[in-house]
Coordinates of C-alpha atoms in Angstrom, one line a residue:
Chain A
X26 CA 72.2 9.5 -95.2
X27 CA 70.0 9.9 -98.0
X28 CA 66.6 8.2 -98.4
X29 CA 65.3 6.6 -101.6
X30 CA 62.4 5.5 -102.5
X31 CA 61.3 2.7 -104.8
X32 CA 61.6 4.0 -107.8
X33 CA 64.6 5.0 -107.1
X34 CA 64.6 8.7 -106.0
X35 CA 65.8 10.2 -103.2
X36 CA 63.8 12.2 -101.0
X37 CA 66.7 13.1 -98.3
X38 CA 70.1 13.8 -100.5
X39 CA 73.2 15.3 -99.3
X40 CA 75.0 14.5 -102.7
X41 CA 76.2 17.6 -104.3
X42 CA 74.5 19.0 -107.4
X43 CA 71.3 16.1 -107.0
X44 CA 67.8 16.9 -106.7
X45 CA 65.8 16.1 -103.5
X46 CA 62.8 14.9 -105.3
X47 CA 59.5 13.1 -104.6
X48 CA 57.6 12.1 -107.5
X49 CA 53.6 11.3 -108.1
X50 CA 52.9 10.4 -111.4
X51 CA 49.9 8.7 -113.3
X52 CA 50.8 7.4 -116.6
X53 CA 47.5 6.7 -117.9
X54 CA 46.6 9.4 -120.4
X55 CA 43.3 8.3 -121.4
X56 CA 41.1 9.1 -118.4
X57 CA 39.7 12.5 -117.5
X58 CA 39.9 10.7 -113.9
X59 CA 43.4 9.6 -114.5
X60 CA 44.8 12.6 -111.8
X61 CA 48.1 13.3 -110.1
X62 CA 47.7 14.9 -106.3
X63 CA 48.9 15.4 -103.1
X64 CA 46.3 15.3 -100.5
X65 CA 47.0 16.7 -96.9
X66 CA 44.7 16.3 -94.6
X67 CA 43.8 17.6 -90.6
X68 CA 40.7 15.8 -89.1
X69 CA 38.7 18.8 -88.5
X70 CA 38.1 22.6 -87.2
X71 CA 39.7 21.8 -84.0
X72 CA 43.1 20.5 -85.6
X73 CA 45.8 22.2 -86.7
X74 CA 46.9 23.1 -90.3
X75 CA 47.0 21.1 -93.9
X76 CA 49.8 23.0 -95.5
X77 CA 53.2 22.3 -97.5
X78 CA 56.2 24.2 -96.4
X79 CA 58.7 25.6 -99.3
X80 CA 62.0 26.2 -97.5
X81 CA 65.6 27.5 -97.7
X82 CA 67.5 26.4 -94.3
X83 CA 68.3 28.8 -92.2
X84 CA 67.0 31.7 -94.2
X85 CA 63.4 31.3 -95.4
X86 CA 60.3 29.6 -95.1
X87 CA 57.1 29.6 -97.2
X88 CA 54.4 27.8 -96.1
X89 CA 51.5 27.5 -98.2
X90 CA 47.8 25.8 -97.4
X91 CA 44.8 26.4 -95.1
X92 CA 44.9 27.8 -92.1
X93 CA 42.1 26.0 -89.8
X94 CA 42.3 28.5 -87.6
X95 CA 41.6 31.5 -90.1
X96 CA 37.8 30.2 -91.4
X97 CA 39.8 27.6 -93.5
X98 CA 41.5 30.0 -96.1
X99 CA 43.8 29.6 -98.2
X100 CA 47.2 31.1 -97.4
X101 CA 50.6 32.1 -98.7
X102 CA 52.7 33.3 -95.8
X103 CA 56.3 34.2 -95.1
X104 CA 57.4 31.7 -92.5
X105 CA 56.7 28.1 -91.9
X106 CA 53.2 28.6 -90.2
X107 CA 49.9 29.4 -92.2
X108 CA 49.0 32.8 -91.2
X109 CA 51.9 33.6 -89.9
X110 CA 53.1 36.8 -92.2
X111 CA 50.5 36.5 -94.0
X112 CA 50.9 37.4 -97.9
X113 CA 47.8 35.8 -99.3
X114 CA 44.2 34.8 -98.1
X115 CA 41.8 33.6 -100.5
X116 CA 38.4 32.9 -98.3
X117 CA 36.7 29.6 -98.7
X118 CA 34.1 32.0 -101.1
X119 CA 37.7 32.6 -103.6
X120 CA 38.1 36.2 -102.2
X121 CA 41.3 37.3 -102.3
X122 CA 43.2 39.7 -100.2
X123 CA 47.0 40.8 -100.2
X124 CA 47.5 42.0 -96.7
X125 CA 51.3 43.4 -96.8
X126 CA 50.7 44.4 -100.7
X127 CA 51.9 48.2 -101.0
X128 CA 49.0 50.2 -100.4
X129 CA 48.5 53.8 -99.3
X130 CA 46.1 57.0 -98.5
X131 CA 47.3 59.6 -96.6
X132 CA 45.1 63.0 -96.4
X133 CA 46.1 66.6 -95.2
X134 CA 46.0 67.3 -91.7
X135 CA 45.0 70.6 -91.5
X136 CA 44.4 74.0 -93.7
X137 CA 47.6 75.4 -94.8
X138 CA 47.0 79.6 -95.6
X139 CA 48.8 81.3 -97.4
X140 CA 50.1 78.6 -99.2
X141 CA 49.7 79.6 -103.2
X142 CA 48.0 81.9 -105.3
X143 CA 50.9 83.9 -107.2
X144 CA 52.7 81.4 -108.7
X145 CA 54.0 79.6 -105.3
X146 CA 54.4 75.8 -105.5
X147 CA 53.1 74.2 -102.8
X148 CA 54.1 70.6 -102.1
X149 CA 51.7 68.2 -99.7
X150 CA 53.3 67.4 -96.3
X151 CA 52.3 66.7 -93.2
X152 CA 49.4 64.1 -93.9
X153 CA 47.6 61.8 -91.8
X154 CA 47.5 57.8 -93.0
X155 CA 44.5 56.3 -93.3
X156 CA 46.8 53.1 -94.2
X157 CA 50.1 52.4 -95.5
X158 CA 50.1 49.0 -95.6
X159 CA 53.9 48.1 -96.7
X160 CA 55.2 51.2 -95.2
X161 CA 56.5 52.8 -98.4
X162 CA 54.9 56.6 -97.6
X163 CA 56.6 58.8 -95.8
X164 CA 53.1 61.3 -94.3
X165 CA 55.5 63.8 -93.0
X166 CA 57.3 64.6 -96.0
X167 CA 54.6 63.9 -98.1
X168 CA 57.0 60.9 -100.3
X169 CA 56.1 57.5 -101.6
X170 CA 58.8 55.2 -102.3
X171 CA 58.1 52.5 -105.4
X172 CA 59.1 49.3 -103.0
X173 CA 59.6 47.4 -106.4
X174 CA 59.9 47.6 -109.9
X175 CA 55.7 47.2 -111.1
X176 CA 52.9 48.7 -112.6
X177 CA 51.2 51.7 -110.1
X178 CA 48.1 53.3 -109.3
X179 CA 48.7 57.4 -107.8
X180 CA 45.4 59.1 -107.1
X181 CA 45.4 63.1 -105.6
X182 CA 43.1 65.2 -104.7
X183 CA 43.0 68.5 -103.8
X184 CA 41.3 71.5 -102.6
X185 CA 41.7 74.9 -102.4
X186 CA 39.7 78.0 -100.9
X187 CA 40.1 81.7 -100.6
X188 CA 40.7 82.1 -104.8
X189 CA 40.5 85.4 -105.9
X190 CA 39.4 85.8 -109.2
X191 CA 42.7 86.7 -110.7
X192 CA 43.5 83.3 -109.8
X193 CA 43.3 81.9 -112.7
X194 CA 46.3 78.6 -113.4
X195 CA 45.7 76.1 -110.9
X196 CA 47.2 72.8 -110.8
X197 CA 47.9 69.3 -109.3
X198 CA 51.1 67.4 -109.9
X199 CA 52.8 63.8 -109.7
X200 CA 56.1 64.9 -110.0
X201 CA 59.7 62.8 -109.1
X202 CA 61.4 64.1 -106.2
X203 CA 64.7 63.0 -107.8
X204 CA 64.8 64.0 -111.2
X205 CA 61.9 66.3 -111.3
X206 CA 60.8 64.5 -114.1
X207 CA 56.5 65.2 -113.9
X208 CA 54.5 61.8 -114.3
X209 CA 51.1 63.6 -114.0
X210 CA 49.1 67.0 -114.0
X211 CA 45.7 68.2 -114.1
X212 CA 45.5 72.3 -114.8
X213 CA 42.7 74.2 -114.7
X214 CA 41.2 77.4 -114.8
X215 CA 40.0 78.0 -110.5
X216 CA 39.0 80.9 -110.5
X217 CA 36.2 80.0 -112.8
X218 CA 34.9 77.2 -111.1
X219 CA 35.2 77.9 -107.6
X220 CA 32.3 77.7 -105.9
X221 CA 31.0 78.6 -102.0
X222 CA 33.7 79.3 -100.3
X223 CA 35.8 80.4 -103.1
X224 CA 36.8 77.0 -103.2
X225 CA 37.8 74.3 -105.8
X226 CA 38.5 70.8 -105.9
X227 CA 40.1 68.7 -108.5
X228 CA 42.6 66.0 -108.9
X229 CA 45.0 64.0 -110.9
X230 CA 45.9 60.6 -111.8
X231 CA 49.0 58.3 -112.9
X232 CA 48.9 54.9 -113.8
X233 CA 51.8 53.3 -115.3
X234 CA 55.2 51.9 -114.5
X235 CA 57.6 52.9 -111.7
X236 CA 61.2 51.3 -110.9
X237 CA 62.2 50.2 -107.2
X238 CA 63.1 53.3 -105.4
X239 CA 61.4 56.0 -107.5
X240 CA 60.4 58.2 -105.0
X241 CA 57.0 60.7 -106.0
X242 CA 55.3 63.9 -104.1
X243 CA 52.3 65.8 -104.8
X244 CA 52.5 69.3 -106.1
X245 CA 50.1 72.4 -105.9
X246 CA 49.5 75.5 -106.7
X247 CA 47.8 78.8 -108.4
X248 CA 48.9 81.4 -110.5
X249 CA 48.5 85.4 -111.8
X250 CA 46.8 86.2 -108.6
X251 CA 47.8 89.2 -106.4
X252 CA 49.9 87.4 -103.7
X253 CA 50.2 83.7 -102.3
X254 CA 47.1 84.1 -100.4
X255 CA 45.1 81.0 -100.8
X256 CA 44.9 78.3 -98.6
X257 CA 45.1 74.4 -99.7
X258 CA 42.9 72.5 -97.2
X259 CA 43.0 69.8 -95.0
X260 CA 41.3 67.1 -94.2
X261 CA 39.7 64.1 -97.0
X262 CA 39.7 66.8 -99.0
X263 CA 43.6 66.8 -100.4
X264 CA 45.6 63.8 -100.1
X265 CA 47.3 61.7 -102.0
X266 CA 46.9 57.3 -102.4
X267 CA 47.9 54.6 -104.7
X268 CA 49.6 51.1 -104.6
X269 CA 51.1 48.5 -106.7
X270 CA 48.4 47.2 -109.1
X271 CA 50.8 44.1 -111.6
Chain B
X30 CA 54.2 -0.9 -112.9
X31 CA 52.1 0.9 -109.4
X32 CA 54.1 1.9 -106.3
X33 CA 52.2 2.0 -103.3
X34 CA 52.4 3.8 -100.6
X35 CA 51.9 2.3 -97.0
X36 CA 47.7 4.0 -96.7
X37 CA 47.4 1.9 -99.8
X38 CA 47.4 4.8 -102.3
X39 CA 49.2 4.8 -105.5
X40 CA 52.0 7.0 -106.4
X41 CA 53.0 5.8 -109.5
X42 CA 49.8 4.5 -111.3
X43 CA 49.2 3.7 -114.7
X44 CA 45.5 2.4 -114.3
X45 CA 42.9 4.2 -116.5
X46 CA 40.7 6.3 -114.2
X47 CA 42.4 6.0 -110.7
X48 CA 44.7 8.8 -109.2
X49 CA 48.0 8.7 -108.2
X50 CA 48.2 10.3 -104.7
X51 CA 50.5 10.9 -101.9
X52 CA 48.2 11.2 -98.6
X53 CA 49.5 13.1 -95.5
X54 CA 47.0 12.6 -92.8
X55 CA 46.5 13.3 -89.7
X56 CA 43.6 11.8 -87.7
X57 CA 43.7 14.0 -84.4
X58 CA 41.2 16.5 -84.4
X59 CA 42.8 18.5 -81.5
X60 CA 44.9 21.5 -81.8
X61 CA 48.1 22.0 -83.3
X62 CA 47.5 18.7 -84.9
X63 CA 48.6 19.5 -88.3
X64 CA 49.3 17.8 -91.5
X65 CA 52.2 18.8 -93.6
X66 CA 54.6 18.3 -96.0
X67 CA 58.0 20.3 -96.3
X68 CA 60.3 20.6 -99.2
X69 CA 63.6 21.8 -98.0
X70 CA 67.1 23.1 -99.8
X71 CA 70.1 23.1 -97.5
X72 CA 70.6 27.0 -97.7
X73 CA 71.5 30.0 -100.1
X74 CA 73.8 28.5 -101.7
X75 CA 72.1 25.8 -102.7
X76 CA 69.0 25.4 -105.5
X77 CA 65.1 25.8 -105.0
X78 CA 62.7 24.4 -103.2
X79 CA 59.7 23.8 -105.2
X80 CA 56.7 21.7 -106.4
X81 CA 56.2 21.2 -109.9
X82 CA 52.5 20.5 -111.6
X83 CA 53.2 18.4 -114.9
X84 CA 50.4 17.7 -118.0
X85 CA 53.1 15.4 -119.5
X86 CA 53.9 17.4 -123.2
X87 CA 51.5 20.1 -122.5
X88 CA 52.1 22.1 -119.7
X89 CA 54.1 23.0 -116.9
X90 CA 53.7 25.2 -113.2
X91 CA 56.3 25.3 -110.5
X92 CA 56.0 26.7 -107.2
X93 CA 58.3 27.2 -104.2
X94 CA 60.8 29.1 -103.1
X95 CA 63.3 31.1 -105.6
X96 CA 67.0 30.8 -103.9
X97 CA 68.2 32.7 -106.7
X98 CA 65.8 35.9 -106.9
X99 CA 66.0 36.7 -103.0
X100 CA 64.3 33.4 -101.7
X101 CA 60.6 35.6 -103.4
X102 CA 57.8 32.8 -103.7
X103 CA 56.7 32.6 -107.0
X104 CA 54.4 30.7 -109.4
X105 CA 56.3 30.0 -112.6
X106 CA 54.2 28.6 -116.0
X107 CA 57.0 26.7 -116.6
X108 CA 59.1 23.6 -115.4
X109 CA 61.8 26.0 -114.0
X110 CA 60.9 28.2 -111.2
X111 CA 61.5 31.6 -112.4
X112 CA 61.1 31.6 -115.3
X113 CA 57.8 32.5 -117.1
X114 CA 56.7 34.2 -113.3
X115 CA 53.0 34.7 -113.4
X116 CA 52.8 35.8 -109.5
X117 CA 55.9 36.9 -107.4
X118 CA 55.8 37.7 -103.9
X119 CA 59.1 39.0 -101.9
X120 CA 59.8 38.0 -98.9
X121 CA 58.2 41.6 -97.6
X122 CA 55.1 40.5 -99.0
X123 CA 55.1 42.8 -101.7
X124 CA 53.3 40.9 -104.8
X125 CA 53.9 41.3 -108.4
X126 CA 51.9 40.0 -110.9
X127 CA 54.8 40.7 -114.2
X128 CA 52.5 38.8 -116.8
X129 CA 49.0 40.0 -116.1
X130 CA 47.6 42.1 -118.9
X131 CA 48.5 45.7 -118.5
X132 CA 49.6 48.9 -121.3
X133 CA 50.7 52.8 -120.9
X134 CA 50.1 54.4 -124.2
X135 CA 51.5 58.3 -124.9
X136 CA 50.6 60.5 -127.4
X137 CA 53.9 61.7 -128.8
X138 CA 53.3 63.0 -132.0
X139 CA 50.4 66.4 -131.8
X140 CA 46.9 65.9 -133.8
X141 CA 46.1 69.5 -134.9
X142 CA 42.5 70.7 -135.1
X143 CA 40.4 67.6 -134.4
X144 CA 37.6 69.0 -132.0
X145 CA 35.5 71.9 -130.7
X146 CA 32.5 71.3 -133.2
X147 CA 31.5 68.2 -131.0
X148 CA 33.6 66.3 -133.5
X149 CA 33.9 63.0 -130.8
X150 CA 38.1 62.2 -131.0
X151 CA 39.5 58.6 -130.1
X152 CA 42.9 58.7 -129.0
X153 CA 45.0 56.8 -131.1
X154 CA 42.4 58.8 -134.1
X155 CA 45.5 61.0 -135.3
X156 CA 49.1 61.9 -134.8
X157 CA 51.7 59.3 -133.7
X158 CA 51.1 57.2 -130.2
X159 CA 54.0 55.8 -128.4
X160 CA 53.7 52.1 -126.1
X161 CA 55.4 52.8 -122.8
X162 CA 54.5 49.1 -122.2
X163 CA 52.0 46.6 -123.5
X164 CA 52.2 43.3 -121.2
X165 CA 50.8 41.0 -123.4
X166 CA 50.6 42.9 -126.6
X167 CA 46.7 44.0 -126.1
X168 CA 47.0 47.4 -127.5
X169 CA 46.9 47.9 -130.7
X170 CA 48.9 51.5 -131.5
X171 CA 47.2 51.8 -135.2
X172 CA 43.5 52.0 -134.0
X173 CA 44.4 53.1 -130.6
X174 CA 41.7 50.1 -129.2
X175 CA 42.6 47.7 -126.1
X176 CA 41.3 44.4 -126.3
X177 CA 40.7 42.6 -123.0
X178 CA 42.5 39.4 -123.0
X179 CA 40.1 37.4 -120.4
X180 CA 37.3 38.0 -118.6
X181 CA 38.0 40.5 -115.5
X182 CA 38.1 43.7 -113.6
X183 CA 39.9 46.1 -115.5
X184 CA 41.2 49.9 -114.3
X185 CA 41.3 52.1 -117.3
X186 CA 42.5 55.8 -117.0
X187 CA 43.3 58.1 -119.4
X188 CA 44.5 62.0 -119.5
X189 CA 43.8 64.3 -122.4
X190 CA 45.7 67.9 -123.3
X191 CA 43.4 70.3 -124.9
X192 CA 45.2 73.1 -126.8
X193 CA 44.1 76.2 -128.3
X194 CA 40.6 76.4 -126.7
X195 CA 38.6 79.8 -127.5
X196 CA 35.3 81.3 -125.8
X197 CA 33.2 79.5 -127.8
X198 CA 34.4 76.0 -126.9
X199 CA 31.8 76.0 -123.7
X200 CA 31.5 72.3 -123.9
X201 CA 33.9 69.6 -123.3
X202 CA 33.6 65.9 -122.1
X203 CA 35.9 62.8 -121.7
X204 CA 34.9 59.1 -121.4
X205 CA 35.7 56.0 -122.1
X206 CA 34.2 53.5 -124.5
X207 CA 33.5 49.7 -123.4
X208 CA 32.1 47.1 -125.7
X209 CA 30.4 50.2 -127.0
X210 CA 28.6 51.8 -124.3
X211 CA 30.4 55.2 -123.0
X212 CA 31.4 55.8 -119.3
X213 CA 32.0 59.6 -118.9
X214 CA 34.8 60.7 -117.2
X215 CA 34.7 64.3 -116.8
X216 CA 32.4 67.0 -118.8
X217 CA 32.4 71.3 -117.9
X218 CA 32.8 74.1 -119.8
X219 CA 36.1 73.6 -121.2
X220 CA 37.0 77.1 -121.9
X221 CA 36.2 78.4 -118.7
X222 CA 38.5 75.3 -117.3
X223 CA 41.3 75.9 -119.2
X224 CA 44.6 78.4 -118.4
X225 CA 43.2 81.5 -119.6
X226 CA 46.3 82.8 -121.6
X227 CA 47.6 79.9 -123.1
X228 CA 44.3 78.5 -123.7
X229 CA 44.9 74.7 -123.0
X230 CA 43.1 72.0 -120.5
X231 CA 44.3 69.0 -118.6
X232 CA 42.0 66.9 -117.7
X233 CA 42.3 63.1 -116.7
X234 CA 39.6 60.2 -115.5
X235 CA 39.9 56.7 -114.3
X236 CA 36.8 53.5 -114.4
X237 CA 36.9 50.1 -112.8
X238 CA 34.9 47.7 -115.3
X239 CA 34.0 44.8 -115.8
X240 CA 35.4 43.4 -119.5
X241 CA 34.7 40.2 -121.0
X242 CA 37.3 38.7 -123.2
X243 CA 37.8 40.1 -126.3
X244 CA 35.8 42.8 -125.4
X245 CA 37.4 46.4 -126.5
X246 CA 38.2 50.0 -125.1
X247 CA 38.8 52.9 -126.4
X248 CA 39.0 56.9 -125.0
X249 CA 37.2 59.7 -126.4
X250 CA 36.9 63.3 -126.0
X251 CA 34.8 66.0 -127.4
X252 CA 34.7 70.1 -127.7
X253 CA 31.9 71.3 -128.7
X254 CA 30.2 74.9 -129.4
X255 CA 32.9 76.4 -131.6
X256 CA 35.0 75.2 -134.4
X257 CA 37.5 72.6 -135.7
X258 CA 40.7 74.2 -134.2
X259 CA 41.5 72.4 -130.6
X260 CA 44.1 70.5 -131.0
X261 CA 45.4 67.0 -129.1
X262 CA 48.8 67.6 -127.3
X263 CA 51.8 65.4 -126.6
X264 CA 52.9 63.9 -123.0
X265 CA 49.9 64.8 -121.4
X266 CA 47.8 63.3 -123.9
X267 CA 47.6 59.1 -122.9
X268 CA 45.9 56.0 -121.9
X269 CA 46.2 53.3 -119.5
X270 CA 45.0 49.8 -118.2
X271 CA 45.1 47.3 -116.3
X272 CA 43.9 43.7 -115.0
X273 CA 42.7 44.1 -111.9
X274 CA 41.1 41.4 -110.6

């Protein structure tokens, strides 16, 4: 059965290859007043929501409006209920969040000795997550996955302790676990600007593009000293964060 | 000719000054009462389901669902979903933003001898620079300046490769340059940061700031207490940014 309304355009269609449409037009194009709107409408903070609903039968919804029952923001969200996966809240006061956005920080969960110091490569495993908001970083192994082709942030820090002062090449790296390719480094000279503790602290940065599935770790490590004997700490002290900025 | 709806509101109006307006409304102000209006395709096989915002001969948005870029919802500047996407979320949440100002520029070609006599170096200043991408085309590779399209929050980093560094470069200092004032980034001793055999420093920085359109950033570096002879390496040698917010 299809449905048409007066102008002829039908708002229920089964006909192949037709639109479904519903149409609100003002003609007029003479008055700054002269508007076209939709206008949905709960009575009040004890009601429900005033939202539209974008779906695909059977497969997805995406419901779009504000969700009384959230202060009144403004949502996008995977299903057909405001607030229900939740992709987008904009507060009454136009502050937005993006609460399944990929977002990360994990940090080192404890010292590692004798990690570096003659040349050893030491990559960052085993962190704790502060957050990992889409689930694209693997903590154990120390991975982050690009979830989707976009513009990225990577941020790592590290420190180490017990530098001799034949230690003189240390390093941080972005570097692809695939193809080895290296998207960032800082280098510097530790040994002469270690401080109490014999320690150091320095880190590196990327910002650029990544494609869907890229996978990146984070690299350490000293050189020219007498053996591997330095230790790269843990704690908020080396770790590694970033997210999907465009 | 005016259509009107049974509420008494106009759909289709032509009247100077009045809006055209679908109402949904709904007058119980007890829970779960909710107001709403869906716009449905039959499945994945079908097309998209989608509102479109019209200034007749002007300009165009859609939004709704994309059935034909895994059911993402998107927000199009266009009167065809998908195309012209300025916001794309998948249906993971994950949200993508493809036309929001944003550029990755590399230093490709070396500059030789262009600091350590607190000669102040602007990348882009010498040697050849290489666009990995410029979204929107605010960069400008000749003079090495990025111009902020709108007004906004802006993340700008930047990474510079000092070669050939000697005892007597004690200085060094990065930072960037916004509508004219400087934001350092990093300053030390450079020689006693660099690799002390091959003589060279890596040394990156990032800013969030605020940029008002049309305003313009740049990335400097100097060495200072020696002469003319650090040079500006390739790959490691770039600058980035981005519209934040």
């Amino acid at each position: 059965m299809a449905i048409t309304n007066r102008i002829g355009k039908r708002s229920l269609n089964s006909v192949s290859g037709e639109n479904a449409t519903f149409s609100i037009s003002q003609t007029d194009n003479t008055s700054g007043t002269s508007n076209a709107y939709t206008y949905i409408n709960v009575a009040g903070t004890s009601a429900g929501d005033a939202y539209i609903v974008n779906s695909v039968s059977g497969v997805n919804d995406w419901a779009t409006g504000i969700d009384t029952s959230d202060s009144s923001g403004y949502t996008i969200s995977k299903s057909s209920t405001p607030g229900s996966t939740l992709c987008m809240r904009s507060s009454a006061a136009g502050i937005i969040n993006w609460p399944l956005q990929c977002a990360f920080f994990g940090y080192k969960t404890s010292d590692s000795t004798n990690a570096t110091g003659n040349g050893a490569a030491f990559t960052v495993t085993t962190l704790t997550e502060s957050y990992d908001q889409n689930g694209d970083f693997d903590n154990t192994n120390g991975i982050f996955t690009a979830p989707v082709t976009g513009i990225y942030f990577l941020n790592g820090n590290v420190q180490f302790t017990v530098i001799t002062a034949a230690m003189t090449q240390g390093y941080v790296q972005f570097k692809d676990v695939d193809t080895l390719a290296q998207y960032a480094i800082t280098s510097v000279n530790v040994a002469l600007i270690r401080t109490i503790g014999a320690a150091a602290c320095f880190n590196v940065r990327f910002h650029g593009q990544l494609t869907a599935g890229t996978r990146v770790e984070m690299i350490v490590g000293i050189g020219n000293g007498a053996g591997n004997t330095a230790t790269v700490s843990g704690g908020i002290v080396t770790y590694f964060q970033g997210g999907l900025l465009a | 000719m005016a259509i009107t709806n049974s509420a008494g509101n106009r759909i289709i109006n032509s009247i100077a000054g009045q809006t055209a307006d679908l109402t949904i409304t709904n007058t119980s102000n007890t829970a779960s009462s909710s107001a709403s209006n869906t716009i449905s395709v039959a499945g994945s096989s079908a097309a998209d389901a989608y509102i479109r915002y019209s200034i007749s001969g002007v300009q165009q948005w859609t939004e709704g669902v994309d059935n034909s870029d895994s059911d993402a919802y998107v927000i199009s500047a266009s009167n065809t979903i998908g195309t012209t996407n300025a916001l794309r979320i998948a249906t993971d949440g994950i949200v993508n933003r493809p036309l929001t100002a944003g550029f990755l520029a590399v230093q490709t070609g070396s500059a030789a001898n262009q600091t350590g006599d607190n000669t102040t170096f602007t990348f882009g200043g010498a040697g050849t620079i290489t666009e990995t991408y410029d979204i929107g085309s605010n960069f400008n590779t000749g003079t090495g300046q990025f111009t902020a399209p709108v007004t906004g929050i802006y993340l700008l980093s930047g990474s510079w490769f000092f070669q050939d560094l000697d005892a007597a470069h004690t200085i060094g200092g990065i930072n960037f340059r916004v509508a004219g004032n400087g934001y350092r980034g990093w300053v030390g001793n450079a020689f006693n940061w660099a690799y002390p055999t091959s003589n060279f420093l890596i040394m990156n920085c990032s800013l969030v700031i605020n940029m008002t359109a049309a305003d313009v950033a740049t990335f400097e570096c100097s060495i200072s207490g020696g002469t003319k002879v650090v040079d500006i390496g390739i790959s490691n040698t770039w600058f980035a940014g981005q519209l934040i917010a």
